[in-house]
Short mmCIF file of C-alpha atoms in Angstrom, two decimals:
data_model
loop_
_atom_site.label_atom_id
_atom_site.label_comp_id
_atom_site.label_asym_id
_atom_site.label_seq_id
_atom_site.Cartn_x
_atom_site.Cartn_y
_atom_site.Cartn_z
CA UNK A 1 103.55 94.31 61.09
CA UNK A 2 100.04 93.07 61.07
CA UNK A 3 99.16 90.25 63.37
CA UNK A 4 95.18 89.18 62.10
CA UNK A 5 95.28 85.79 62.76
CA UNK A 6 94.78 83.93 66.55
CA UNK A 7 98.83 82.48 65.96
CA UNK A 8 99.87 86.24 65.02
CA UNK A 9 98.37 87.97 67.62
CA UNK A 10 99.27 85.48 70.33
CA UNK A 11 103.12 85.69 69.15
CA UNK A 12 102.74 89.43 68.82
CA UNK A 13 106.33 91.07 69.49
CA UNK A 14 107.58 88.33 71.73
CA UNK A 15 111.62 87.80 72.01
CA UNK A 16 112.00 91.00 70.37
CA UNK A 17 114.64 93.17 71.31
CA UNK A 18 114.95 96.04 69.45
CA UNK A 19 111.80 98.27 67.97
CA UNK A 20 113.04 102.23 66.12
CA UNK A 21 110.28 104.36 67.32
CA UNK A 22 108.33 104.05 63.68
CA UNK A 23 108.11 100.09 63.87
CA UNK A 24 105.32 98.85 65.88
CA UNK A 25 102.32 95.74 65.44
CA UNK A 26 98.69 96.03 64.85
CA UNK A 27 96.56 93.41 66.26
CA UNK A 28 93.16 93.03 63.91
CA UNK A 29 90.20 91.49 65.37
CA UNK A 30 87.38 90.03 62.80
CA UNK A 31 85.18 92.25 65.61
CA UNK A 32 84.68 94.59 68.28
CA UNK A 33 85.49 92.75 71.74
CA UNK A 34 87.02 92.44 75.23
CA UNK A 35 90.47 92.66 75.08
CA UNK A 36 93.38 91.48 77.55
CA UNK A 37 96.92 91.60 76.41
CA UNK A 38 100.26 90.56 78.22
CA UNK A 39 103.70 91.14 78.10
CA UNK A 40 104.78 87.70 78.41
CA UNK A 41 108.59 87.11 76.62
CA UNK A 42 108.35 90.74 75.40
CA UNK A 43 111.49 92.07 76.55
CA UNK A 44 110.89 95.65 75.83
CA UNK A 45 108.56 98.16 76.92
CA UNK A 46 105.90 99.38 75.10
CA UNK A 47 103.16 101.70 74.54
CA UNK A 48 99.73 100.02 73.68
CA UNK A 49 96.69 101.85 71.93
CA UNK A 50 93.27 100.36 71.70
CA UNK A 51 90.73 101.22 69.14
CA UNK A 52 86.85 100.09 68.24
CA UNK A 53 85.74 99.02 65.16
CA UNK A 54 85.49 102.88 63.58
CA UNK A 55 89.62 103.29 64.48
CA UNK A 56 88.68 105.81 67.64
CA UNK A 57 90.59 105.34 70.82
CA UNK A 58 89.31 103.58 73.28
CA UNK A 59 92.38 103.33 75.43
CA UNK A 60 95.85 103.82 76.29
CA UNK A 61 98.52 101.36 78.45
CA UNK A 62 101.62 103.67 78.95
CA UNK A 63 105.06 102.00 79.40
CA UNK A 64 103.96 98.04 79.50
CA UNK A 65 107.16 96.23 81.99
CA UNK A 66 109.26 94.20 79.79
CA UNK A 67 108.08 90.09 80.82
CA UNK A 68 105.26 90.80 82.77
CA UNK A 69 102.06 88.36 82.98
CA UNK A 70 99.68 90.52 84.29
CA UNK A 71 96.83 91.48 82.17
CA UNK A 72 96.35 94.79 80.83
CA UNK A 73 93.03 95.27 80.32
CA UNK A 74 92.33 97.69 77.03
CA UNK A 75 88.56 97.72 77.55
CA UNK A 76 85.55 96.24 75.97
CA UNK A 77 84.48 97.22 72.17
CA UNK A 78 88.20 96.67 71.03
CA UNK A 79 88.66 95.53 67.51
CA UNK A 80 92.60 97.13 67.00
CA UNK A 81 95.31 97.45 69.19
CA UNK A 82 98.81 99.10 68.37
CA UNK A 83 101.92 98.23 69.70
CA UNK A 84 104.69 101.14 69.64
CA UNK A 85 108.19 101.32 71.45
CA UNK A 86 107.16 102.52 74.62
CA UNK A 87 107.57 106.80 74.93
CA UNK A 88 108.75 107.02 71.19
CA UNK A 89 105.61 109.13 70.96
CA UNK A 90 104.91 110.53 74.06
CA UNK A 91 102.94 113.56 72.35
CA UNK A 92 99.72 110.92 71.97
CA UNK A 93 97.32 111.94 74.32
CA UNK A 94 94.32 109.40 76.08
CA UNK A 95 91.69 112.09 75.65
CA UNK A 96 89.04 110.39 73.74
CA UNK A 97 88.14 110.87 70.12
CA UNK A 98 92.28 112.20 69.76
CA UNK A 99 93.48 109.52 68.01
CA UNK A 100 91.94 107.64 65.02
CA UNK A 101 93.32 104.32 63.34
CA UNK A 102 93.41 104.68 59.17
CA UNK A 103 94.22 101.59 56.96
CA UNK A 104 96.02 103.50 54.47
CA UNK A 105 97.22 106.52 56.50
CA UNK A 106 98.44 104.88 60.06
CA UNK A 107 97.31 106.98 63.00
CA UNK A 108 96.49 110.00 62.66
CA UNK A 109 95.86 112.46 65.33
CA UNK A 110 92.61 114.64 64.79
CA UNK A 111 94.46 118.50 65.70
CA UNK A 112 90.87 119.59 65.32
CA UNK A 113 90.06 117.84 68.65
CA UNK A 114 93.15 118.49 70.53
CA UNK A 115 93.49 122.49 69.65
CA UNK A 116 90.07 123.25 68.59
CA UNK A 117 91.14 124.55 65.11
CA UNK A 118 92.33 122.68 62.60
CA UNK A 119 90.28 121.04 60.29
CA UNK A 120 93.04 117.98 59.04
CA UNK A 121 94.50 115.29 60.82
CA UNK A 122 97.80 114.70 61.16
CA UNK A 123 100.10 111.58 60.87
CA UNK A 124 102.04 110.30 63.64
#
């Protein structure tokens, strides 16, 4: 699911229940900026991923508690965020300039960075 407009992303996955580890939301910002997210009627946990405007990570929000209202703070120079069931991909790491957000190919995780020798991403 794609949430690009202010309604979308301020709905994001409230009231939902149930997410299979392959389901998640992207939040799309028209720009780079400072971005706070809650988990405000979100009943689940989740995993949250922030990206800049070139689809690098910028940060990572492990395990988010189920109706909380505190603000998790993903950083400044955010333009995506991903929300995934929380540990249904515990293999992601928050080293920087791991993960990078494609349009047509979802994330994909640049093995090249994380072992130093391959030359192709790969698809979560």
């Amino acid at each position: 699911m794609v949430a690009n407009a202010s309604d979308e992303r301020s709905r994001g996955l409230m009231r939902r229940r149930v997410l299979s580890p392959f389901d998640g939301m992207i939040f799309a910002y028209d720009s780079p900026r400072h971005v706070r997210l809650w988990m405000q009627d979100t009943p689940l946990p989740l995993d949250m991923l922030f990206f800049d405007g070139n689809g690098r990570l910028v940060s990572l929000h492990r395990n988010a508690v189920p109706l909380d209202q505190a603000p998790i703070d993903g950083g400044s120079n955010v333009q995506y965020v991903v929300e995934l069931q929380a540990g249904a991909h515990s293999d992601i790491s928050a080293e920087p300039n791991i993960l990078e957000l494609n349009a047509c190919n979802g994330i994909l995780v640049d093995e090249q960075l994380r072992n130093r020798t391959s030359t192709t991403p790969q698809r979560l």
